[in-house]
Amino acid sequence: MNAADLGLPVDVPSTALFTDQYELTMLQAALRSGTADRRSVFEVFTRRLPDGRRYGVVAGTGRVLDAVENFRFDAGVLGFLRDREIVDESTIQWLASYRFGGDIWGYPEGEVYFPGSPILRVEGSFAECVLLETVILSILNHDSAIAAAASRMSTAAGGRGLIEMGARRTHELSAVASARAAYVGGFGSTSDLAAGFRYAIPTVGTSAHAFTLLHDSERDAFRAQVDSLGRGTTLLVDTYDVAEAVRRAVEIAGPELGAVRIDSGDLLLVAHRVRQQLDELGAANTKIVVTSDLDEYAIASLAAAPVDAYGVGTQLVTGSGHPTCSMVYKLVARARSADPRAPLEPVAKKSLGAKTSVGGRKWAARRVDAQGVAEAEVIGTQTVPPELVDRQLLVELVKGGEIVAREPLDAARERHVAALAGLPMSALQLSKGEPVLSTEYV
């Protein structure tokens, strides 16, 4: 299922202006110089992972496909470009019929990546490919950062439930994208209804402190919630006195009480006390949910606590300190003419700093050892070695402008679990370190 199929009201009519102005001015100059139709290959990659991270997570691929499909210059968009004199009239006429007609290959969503990995490869004329740079990077940089944070939190949670609840900590549309990326990375539900509506992610939520404060007593608040939502609801027990709240909660809902939520205090200590109290009151099956500015390190610190689920907001939707992946979109090969038979020639930026890149249209494969554990990310521009043919990572996403690889979001989620299982165990360490796989160019 995807947004285009659903025709949802949160869709934008066109993604064409989700771009930087210089994409259009480059197009105009290339059209004028006669180079716009040269066959070209662009690749998305990152030169480094965020400091201390062991792997990256590809997320947002499905949203990229939607964005490419909706990259259309309608009358309103063309009028804006004309009124602002951003490009000349001949370029506007070219844009009026723009449809991406090339090919896109990429790491499938949910896969892991490393420095230099050709996460996405976009092929076509220079003109049709260059326009997609900004929107592709904005989606992949954001979603992959959230998914990487979610993956680390999921590892730290050790199988316990994870709830995405960061909608109040980011832009309203970013919140939807964040919930989607978090789901790919291992979260099981979201508090954001737009994400549930758009991507069929399970949604959860019961009450905040305001509901308790609204009532004349905590008892009244709990009674109202249980009467409305049933005994399986989750009661928030830290508005006043936690121990007294837990006693009241079980008194009102009985041992069938679904869960209690703790949102403040020493979570490790309070969780132990609440678990003991629930058991003593006969509510042994009542779950404990903790929230309150959690990140992967806080979750890991609660591994010994009797916690059943974690709710995570701010740190998740900001990438746990790394809100972008520093991905770039670079021209790596192009033809010398517009002749479709002209061979591709590698091109690459040369720099005195760290912004160098490797030219050539690339393939990527993951070499494994005798036990099937990944040991290197192998990248090349020539023929794929026979032993790596079945280990290639890029899959065809768009062919001749037609999307050929849409998939359910759960497929990406399941792929991520499998990808992590194939990495060395050190990939799952939260301590700072180098990428768990080296990148080899052949």
PDB file of N, CA and C in Angstrom, residues 59-130:
ATOM      1  N   ALA A  59      16.329   3.717   4.642  1.00  0.00           N
ATOM      2  CA  ALA A  59      14.892   3.919   4.839  1.00  0.00           C
ATOM      3  C   ALA A  59      14.435   5.097   3.994  1.00  0.00           C
ATOM      4  N   GLY A  60      13.192   5.051   3.585  1.00  0.00           N
ATOM      5  CA  GLY A  60      12.633   6.114   2.757  1.00  0.00           C
ATOM      6  C   GLY A  60      12.526   5.749   1.290  1.00  0.00           C
ATOM      7  N   THR A  61      12.971   4.544   0.916  1.00  0.00           N
ATOM      8  CA  THR A  61      12.946   4.165  -0.496  1.00  0.00           C
ATOM      9  C   THR A  61      11.537   4.219  -1.071  1.00  0.00           C
ATOM     10  N   GLY A  62      10.577   3.716  -0.334  1.00  0.00           N
ATOM     11  CA  GLY A  62       9.201   3.773  -0.812  1.00  0.00           C
ATOM     12  C   GLY A  62       8.720   5.194  -1.007  1.00  0.00           C
ATOM     13  N   ARG A  63       9.133   6.085  -0.116  1.00  0.00           N
ATOM     14  CA  ARG A  63       8.754   7.497  -0.261  1.00  0.00           C
ATOM     15  C   ARG A  63       9.476   8.136  -1.444  1.00  0.00           C
ATOM     16  N   VAL A  64      10.698   7.699  -1.722  1.00  0.00           N
ATOM     17  CA  VAL A  64      11.401   8.200  -2.899  1.00  0.00           C
ATOM     18  C   VAL A  64      10.639   7.824  -4.170  1.00  0.00           C
ATOM     19  N   LEU A  65      10.169   6.595  -4.232  1.00  0.00           N
ATOM     20  CA  LEU A  65       9.422   6.167  -5.420  1.00  0.00           C
ATOM     21  C   LEU A  65       8.158   7.010  -5.604  1.00  0.00           C
ATOM     22  N   ASP A  66       7.453   7.294  -4.514  1.00  0.00           N
ATOM     23  CA  ASP A  66       6.280   8.171  -4.600  1.00  0.00           C
ATOM     24  C   ASP A  66       6.673   9.561  -5.084  1.00  0.00           C
ATOM     25  N   ALA A  67       7.806  10.071  -4.569  1.00  0.00           N
ATOM     26  CA  ALA A  67       8.246  11.421  -4.932  1.00  0.00           C
ATOM     27  C   ALA A  67       8.615  11.503  -6.406  1.00  0.00           C
ATOM     28  N   VAL A  68       9.287  10.490  -6.917  1.00  0.00           N
ATOM     29  CA  VAL A  68       9.660  10.475  -8.340  1.00  0.00           C
ATOM     30  C   VAL A  68       8.403  10.414  -9.199  1.00  0.00           C
ATOM     31  N   GLU A  69       7.463   9.591  -8.795  1.00  0.00           N
ATOM     32  CA  GLU A  69       6.218   9.461  -9.561  1.00  0.00           C
ATOM     33  C   GLU A  69       5.436  10.772  -9.585  1.00  0.00           C
ATOM     34  N   ASN A  70       5.497  11.538  -8.511  1.00  0.00           N
ATOM     35  CA  ASN A  70       4.745  12.790  -8.416  1.00  0.00           C
ATOM     36  C   ASN A  70       5.564  14.023  -8.779  1.00  0.00           C
ATOM     37  N   PHE A  71       6.728  13.812  -9.364  1.00  0.00           N
ATOM     38  CA  PHE A  71       7.582  14.947  -9.760  1.00  0.00           C
ATOM     39  C   PHE A  71       7.060  15.488 -11.082  1.00  0.00           C
ATOM     40  N   ARG A  72       6.101  16.393 -10.987  1.00  0.00           N
ATOM     41  CA  ARG A  72       5.417  16.947 -12.157  1.00  0.00           C
ATOM     42  C   ARG A  72       5.325  18.464 -12.032  1.00  0.00           C
ATOM     43  N   PHE A  73       5.556  19.146 -13.114  1.00  0.00           N
ATOM     44  CA  PHE A  73       5.472  20.613 -13.129  1.00  0.00           C
ATOM     45  C   PHE A  73       4.108  21.006 -13.690  1.00  0.00           C
ATOM     46  N   ASP A  74       3.154  21.186 -12.752  1.00  0.00           N
ATOM     47  CA  ASP A  74       1.814  21.548 -13.203  1.00  0.00           C
ATOM     48  C   ASP A  74       1.741  23.055 -13.462  1.00  0.00           C
ATOM     49  N   ALA A  75       0.543  23.521 -13.834  1.00  0.00           N
ATOM     50  CA  ALA A  75       0.391  24.926 -14.236  1.00  0.00           C
ATOM     51  C   ALA A  75       0.776  25.892 -13.122  1.00  0.00           C
ATOM     52  N   GLY A  76       0.382  25.564 -11.893  1.00  0.00           N
ATOM     53  CA  GLY A  76       0.711  26.445 -10.779  1.00  0.00           C
ATOM     54  C   GLY A  76       2.199  26.531 -10.524  1.00  0.00           C
ATOM     55  N   VAL A  77       2.875  25.391 -10.586  1.00  0.00           N
ATOM     56  CA  VAL A  77       4.322  25.371 -10.380  1.00  0.00           C
ATOM     57  C   VAL A  77       5.034  26.124 -11.501  1.00  0.00           C
ATOM     58  N   LEU A  78       4.621  25.881 -12.725  1.00  0.00           N
ATOM     59  CA  LEU A  78       5.241  26.576 -13.858  1.00  0.00           C
ATOM     60  C   LEU A  78       4.992  28.084 -13.779  1.00  0.00           C
ATOM     61  N   GLY A  79       3.808  28.455 -13.315  1.00  0.00           N
ATOM     62  CA  GLY A  79       3.523  29.879 -13.154  1.00  0.00           C
ATOM     63  C   GLY A  79       4.436  30.523 -12.127  1.00  0.00           C
ATOM     64  N   PHE A  80       4.695  29.834 -11.047  1.00  0.00           N
ATOM     65  CA  PHE A  80       5.622  30.334 -10.026  1.00  0.00           C
ATOM     66  C   PHE A  80       7.011  30.539 -10.615  1.00  0.00           C
ATOM     67  N   LEU A  81       7.500  29.563 -11.380  1.00  0.00           N
ATOM     68  CA  LEU A  81       8.832  29.682 -11.977  1.00  0.00           C
ATOM     69  C   LEU A  81       8.890  30.833 -12.975  1.00  0.00           C
ATOM     70  N   ARG A  82       7.799  31.008 -13.698  1.00  0.00           N
ATOM     71  CA  ARG A  82       7.747  32.089 -14.697  1.00  0.00           C
ATOM     72  C   ARG A  82       7.685  33.456 -14.014  1.00  0.00           C
ATOM     73  N   ASP A  83       6.849  33.577 -12.989  1.00  0.00           N
ATOM     74  CA  ASP A  83       6.699  34.860 -12.295  1.00  0.00           C
ATOM     75  C   ASP A  83       7.990  35.285 -11.606  1.00  0.00           C
ATOM     76  N   ARG A  84       8.714  34.346 -11.057  1.00  0.00           N
ATOM     77  CA  ARG A  84       9.962  34.647 -10.359  1.00  0.00           C
ATOM     78  C   ARG A  84      11.151  34.751 -11.315  1.00  0.00           C
ATOM     79  N   GLU A  85      10.922  34.411 -12.577  1.00  0.00           N
ATOM     80  CA  GLU A  85      11.993  34.422 -13.591  1.00  0.00           C
ATOM     81  C   GLU A  85      13.166  33.552 -13.145  1.00  0.00           C
ATOM     82  N   ILE A  86      12.838  32.398 -12.611  1.00  0.00           N
ATOM     83  CA  ILE A  86      13.865  31.474 -12.135  1.00  0.00           C
ATOM     84  C   ILE A  86      14.560  30.804 -13.307  1.00  0.00           C
ATOM     85  N   VAL A  87      13.810  30.462 -14.332  1.00  0.00           N
ATOM     86  CA  VAL A  87      14.394  29.920 -15.559  1.00  0.00           C
ATOM     87  C   VAL A  87      13.711  30.584 -16.751  1.00  0.00           C
ATOM     88  N   ASP A  88      14.300  30.392 -17.926  1.00  0.00           N
ATOM     89  CA  ASP A  88      13.742  31.047 -19.115  1.00  0.00           C
ATOM     90  C   ASP A  88      12.558  30.253 -19.670  1.00  0.00           C
ATOM     91  N   GLU A  89      11.916  30.850 -20.660  1.00  0.00           N
ATOM     92  CA  GLU A  89      10.677  30.267 -21.176  1.00  0.00           C
ATOM     93  C   GLU A  89      10.902  28.916 -21.841  1.00  0.00           C
ATOM     94  N   SER A  90      12.009  28.755 -22.541  1.00  0.00           N
ATOM     95  CA  SER A  90      12.250  27.465 -23.196  1.00  0.00           C
ATOM     96  C   SER A  90      12.433  26.354 -22.168  1.00  0.00           C
ATOM     97  N   THR A  91      13.041  26.669 -21.039  1.00  0.00           N
ATOM     98  CA  THR A  91      13.196  25.671 -19.980  1.00  0.00           C
ATOM     99  C   THR A  91      11.848  25.357 -19.360  1.00  0.00           C
ATOM    100  N   ILE A  92      11.016  26.358 -19.180  1.00  0.00           N
ATOM    101  CA  ILE A  92       9.672  26.130 -18.647  1.00  0.00           C
ATOM    102  C   ILE A  92       8.877  25.209 -19.566  1.00  0.00           C
ATOM    103  N   GLN A  93       9.019  25.418 -20.868  1.00  0.00           N
ATOM    104  CA  GLN A  93       8.317  24.547 -21.810  1.00  0.00           C
ATOM    105  C   GLN A  93       8.827  23.112 -21.713  1.00  0.00           C
ATOM    106  N   TRP A  94      10.122  22.942 -21.496  1.00  0.00           N
ATOM    107  CA  TRP A  94      10.694  21.598 -21.328  1.00  0.00           C
ATOM    108  C   TRP A  94      10.153  20.957 -20.056  1.00  0.00           C
ATOM    109  N   LEU A  95      10.082  21.727 -18.992  1.00  0.00           N
ATOM    110  CA  LEU A  95       9.612  21.207 -17.705  1.00  0.00           C
ATOM    111  C   LEU A  95       8.142  20.810 -17.753  1.00  0.00           C
ATOM    112  N   ALA A  96       7.369  21.459 -18.599  1.00  0.00           N
ATOM    113  CA  ALA A  96       5.927  21.201 -18.654  1.00  0.00           C
ATOM    114  C   ALA A  96       5.624  19.737 -18.985  1.00  0.00           C
ATOM    115  N   SER A  97       6.500  19.093 -19.712  1.00  0.00           N
ATOM    116  CA  SER A  97       6.262  17.693 -20.081  1.00  0.00           C
ATOM    117  C   SER A  97       7.214  16.747 -19.358  1.00  0.00           C
ATOM    118  N   TYR A  98       7.819  17.216 -18.287  1.00  0.00           N
ATOM    119  CA  TYR A  98       8.801  16.378 -17.586  1.00  0.00           C
ATOM    120  C   TYR A  98       8.167  15.133 -16.987  1.00  0.00           C
ATOM    121  N   ARG A  99       8.755  14.014 -17.290  1.00  0.00           N
ATOM    122  CA  ARG A  99       8.447  12.738 -16.651  1.00  0.00           C
ATOM    123  C   ARG A  99       9.767  11.983 -16.573  1.00  0.00           C
ATOM    124  N   PHE A 100      10.107  11.500 -15.420  1.00  0.00           N
ATOM    125  CA  PHE A 100      11.341  10.743 -15.337  1.00  0.00           C
ATOM    126  C   PHE A 100      11.176   9.452 -16.125  1.00  0.00           C
ATOM    127  N   GLY A 101      12.063   9.217 -17.084  1.00  0.00           N
ATOM    128  CA  GLY A 101      11.963   8.044 -17.938  1.00  0.00           C
ATOM    129  C   GLY A 101      13.142   7.113 -17.831  1.00  0.00           C
ATOM    130  N   GLY A 102      13.977   7.328 -16.805  1.00  0.00           N
ATOM    131  CA  GLY A 102      15.180   6.520 -16.668  1.00  0.00           C
ATOM    132  C   GLY A 102      14.999   5.320 -15.761  1.00  0.00           C
ATOM    133  N   ASP A 103      16.139   4.840 -15.277  1.00  0.00           N
ATOM    134  CA  ASP A 103      16.166   3.659 -14.415  1.00  0.00           C
ATOM    135  C   ASP A 103      16.724   4.030 -13.041  1.00  0.00           C
ATOM    136  N   ILE A 104      16.225   3.381 -12.007  1.00  0.00           N
ATOM    137  CA  ILE A 104      16.755   3.568 -10.659  1.00  0.00           C
ATOM    138  C   ILE A 104      16.988   2.200 -10.033  1.00  0.00           C
ATOM    139  N   TRP A 105      18.186   2.013  -9.520  1.00  0.00           N
ATOM    140  CA  TRP A 105      18.551   0.829  -8.764  1.00  0.00           C
ATOM    141  C   TRP A 105      18.937   1.279  -7.362  1.00  0.00           C
ATOM    142  N   GLY A 106      18.758   0.418  -6.393  1.00  0.00           N
ATOM    143  CA  GLY A 106      19.136   0.828  -5.053  1.00  0.00           C
ATOM    144  C   GLY A 106      19.165  -0.325  -4.071  1.00  0.00           C
ATOM    145  N   TYR A 107      19.778  -0.066  -2.913  1.00  0.00           N
ATOM    146  CA  TYR A 107      19.683  -1.008  -1.802  1.00  0.00           C
ATOM    147  C   TYR A 107      18.213  -1.067  -1.394  1.00  0.00           C
ATOM    148  N   PRO A 108      17.645  -2.244  -1.232  1.00  0.00           N
ATOM    149  CA  PRO A 108      16.232  -2.303  -0.840  1.00  0.00           C
ATOM    150  C   PRO A 108      16.037  -1.733   0.560  1.00  0.00           C
ATOM    151  N   GLU A 109      14.865  -1.196   0.789  1.00  0.00           N
ATOM    152  CA  GLU A 109      14.576  -0.554   2.067  1.00  0.00           C
ATOM    153  C   GLU A 109      14.681  -1.553   3.219  1.00  0.00           C
ATOM    154  N   GLY A 110      15.325  -1.105   4.298  1.00  0.00           N
ATOM    155  CA  GLY A 110      15.563  -1.970   5.436  1.00  0.00           C
ATOM    156  C   GLY A 110      16.951  -2.573   5.448  1.00  0.00           C
ATOM    157  N   GLU A 111      17.635  -2.551   4.308  1.00  0.00           N
ATOM    158  CA  GLU A 111      19.001  -3.065   4.233  1.00  0.00           C
ATOM    159  C   GLU A 111      19.940  -2.140   5.006  1.00  0.00           C
ATOM    160  N   VAL A 112      21.096  -2.647   5.393  1.00  0.00           N
ATOM    161  CA  VAL A 112      22.097  -1.819   6.052  1.00  0.00           C
ATOM    162  C   VAL A 112      23.102  -1.338   5.010  1.00  0.00           C
ATOM    163  N   TYR A 113      23.833  -0.279   5.340  1.00  0.00           N
ATOM    164  CA  TYR A 113      24.829   0.262   4.414  1.00  0.00           C
ATOM    165  C   TYR A 113      26.036   0.755   5.194  1.00  0.00           C
ATOM    166  N   PHE A 114      27.102   1.088   4.439  1.00  0.00           N
ATOM    167  CA  PHE A 114      28.367   1.505   5.030  1.00  0.00           C
ATOM    168  C   PHE A 114      28.964   2.627   4.191  1.00  0.00           C
ATOM    169  N   PRO A 115      30.034   3.276   4.657  1.00  0.00           N
ATOM    170  CA  PRO A 115      30.630   4.364   3.865  1.00  0.00           C
ATOM    171  C   PRO A 115      30.961   3.897   2.451  1.00  0.00           C
ATOM    172  N   GLY A 116      30.531   4.679   1.479  1.00  0.00           N
ATOM    173  CA  GLY A 116      30.782   4.357   0.083  1.00  0.00           C
ATOM    174  C   GLY A 116      29.730   3.503  -0.574  1.00  0.00           C
ATOM    175  N   SER A 117      28.841   2.894   0.190  1.00  0.00           N
ATOM    176  CA  SER A 117      27.799   2.049  -0.406  1.00  0.00           C
ATOM    177  C   SER A 117      26.963   2.852  -1.405  1.00  0.00           C
ATOM    178  N   PRO A 118      26.812   2.371  -2.645  1.00  0.00           N
ATOM    179  CA  PRO A 118      25.958   3.070  -3.621  1.00  0.00           C
ATOM    180  C   PRO A 118      24.489   2.802  -3.316  1.00  0.00           C
ATOM    181  N   ILE A 119      23.969   3.539  -2.363  1.00  0.00           N
ATOM    182  CA  ILE A 119      22.633   3.273  -1.828  1.00  0.00           C
ATOM    183  C   ILE A 119      21.555   3.408  -2.902  1.00  0.00           C
ATOM    184  N   LEU A 120      21.754   4.339  -3.813  1.00  0.00           N
ATOM    185  CA  LEU A 120      20.792   4.544  -4.900  1.00  0.00           C
ATOM    186  C   LEU A 120      21.571   4.940  -6.146  1.00  0.00           C
ATOM    187  N   ARG A 121      21.180   4.385  -7.291  1.00  0.00           N
ATOM    188  CA  ARG A 121      21.805   4.721  -8.576  1.00  0.00           C
ATOM    189  C   ARG A 121      20.715   5.165  -9.540  1.00  0.00           C
ATOM    190  N   VAL A 122      20.821   6.379 -10.028  1.00  0.00           N
ATOM    191  CA  VAL A 122      19.810   6.976 -10.898  1.00  0.00           C
ATOM    192  C   VAL A 122      20.422   7.162 -12.285  1.00  0.00           C
ATOM    193  N   GLU A 123      19.796   6.599 -13.313  1.00  0.00           N
ATOM    194  CA  GLU A 123      20.343   6.613 -14.661  1.00  0.00           C
ATOM    195  C   GLU A 123      19.322   7.166 -15.645  1.00  0.00           C
ATOM    196  N   GLY A 124      19.806   7.997 -16.547  1.00  0.00           N
ATOM    197  CA  GLY A 124      18.959   8.591 -17.564  1.00  0.00           C
ATOM    198  C   GLY A 124      19.700   9.749 -18.193  1.00  0.00           C
ATOM    199  N   SER A 125      18.980  10.690 -18.785  1.00  0.00           N
ATOM    200  CA  SER A 125      19.652  11.886 -19.294  1.00  0.00           C
ATOM    201  C   SER A 125      20.060  12.763 -18.108  1.00  0.00           C
ATOM    202  N   PHE A 126      21.076  13.587 -18.336  1.00  0.00           N
ATOM    203  CA  PHE A 126      21.494  14.497 -17.274  1.00  0.00           C
ATOM    204  C   PHE A 126      20.309  15.334 -16.806  1.00  0.00           C
ATOM    205  N   ALA A 127      19.511  15.814 -17.748  1.00  0.00           N
ATOM    206  CA  ALA A 127      18.406  16.708 -17.416  1.00  0.00           C
ATOM    207  C   ALA A 127      17.392  16.053 -16.498  1.00  0.00           C
ATOM    208  N   GLU A 128      16.979  14.834 -16.829  1.00  0.00           N
ATOM    209  CA  GLU A 128      15.935  14.207 -16.012  1.00  0.00           C
ATOM    210  C   GLU A 128      16.460  13.739 -14.660  1.00  0.00           C
ATOM    211  N   CYS A 129      17.738  13.420 -14.581  1.00  0.00           N
ATOM    212  CA  CYS A 129      18.300  12.919 -13.325  1.00  0.00           C
ATOM    213  C   CYS A 129      18.669  14.025 -12.356  1.00  0.00           C
ATOM    214  N   VAL A 130      19.225  15.121 -12.870  1.00  0.00           N
ATOM    215  CA  VAL A 130      19.728  16.164 -11.975  1.00  0.00           C
ATOM    216  C   VAL A 130      18.596  16.802 -11.171  1.00  0.00           C
TER     217      VAL A 130
END
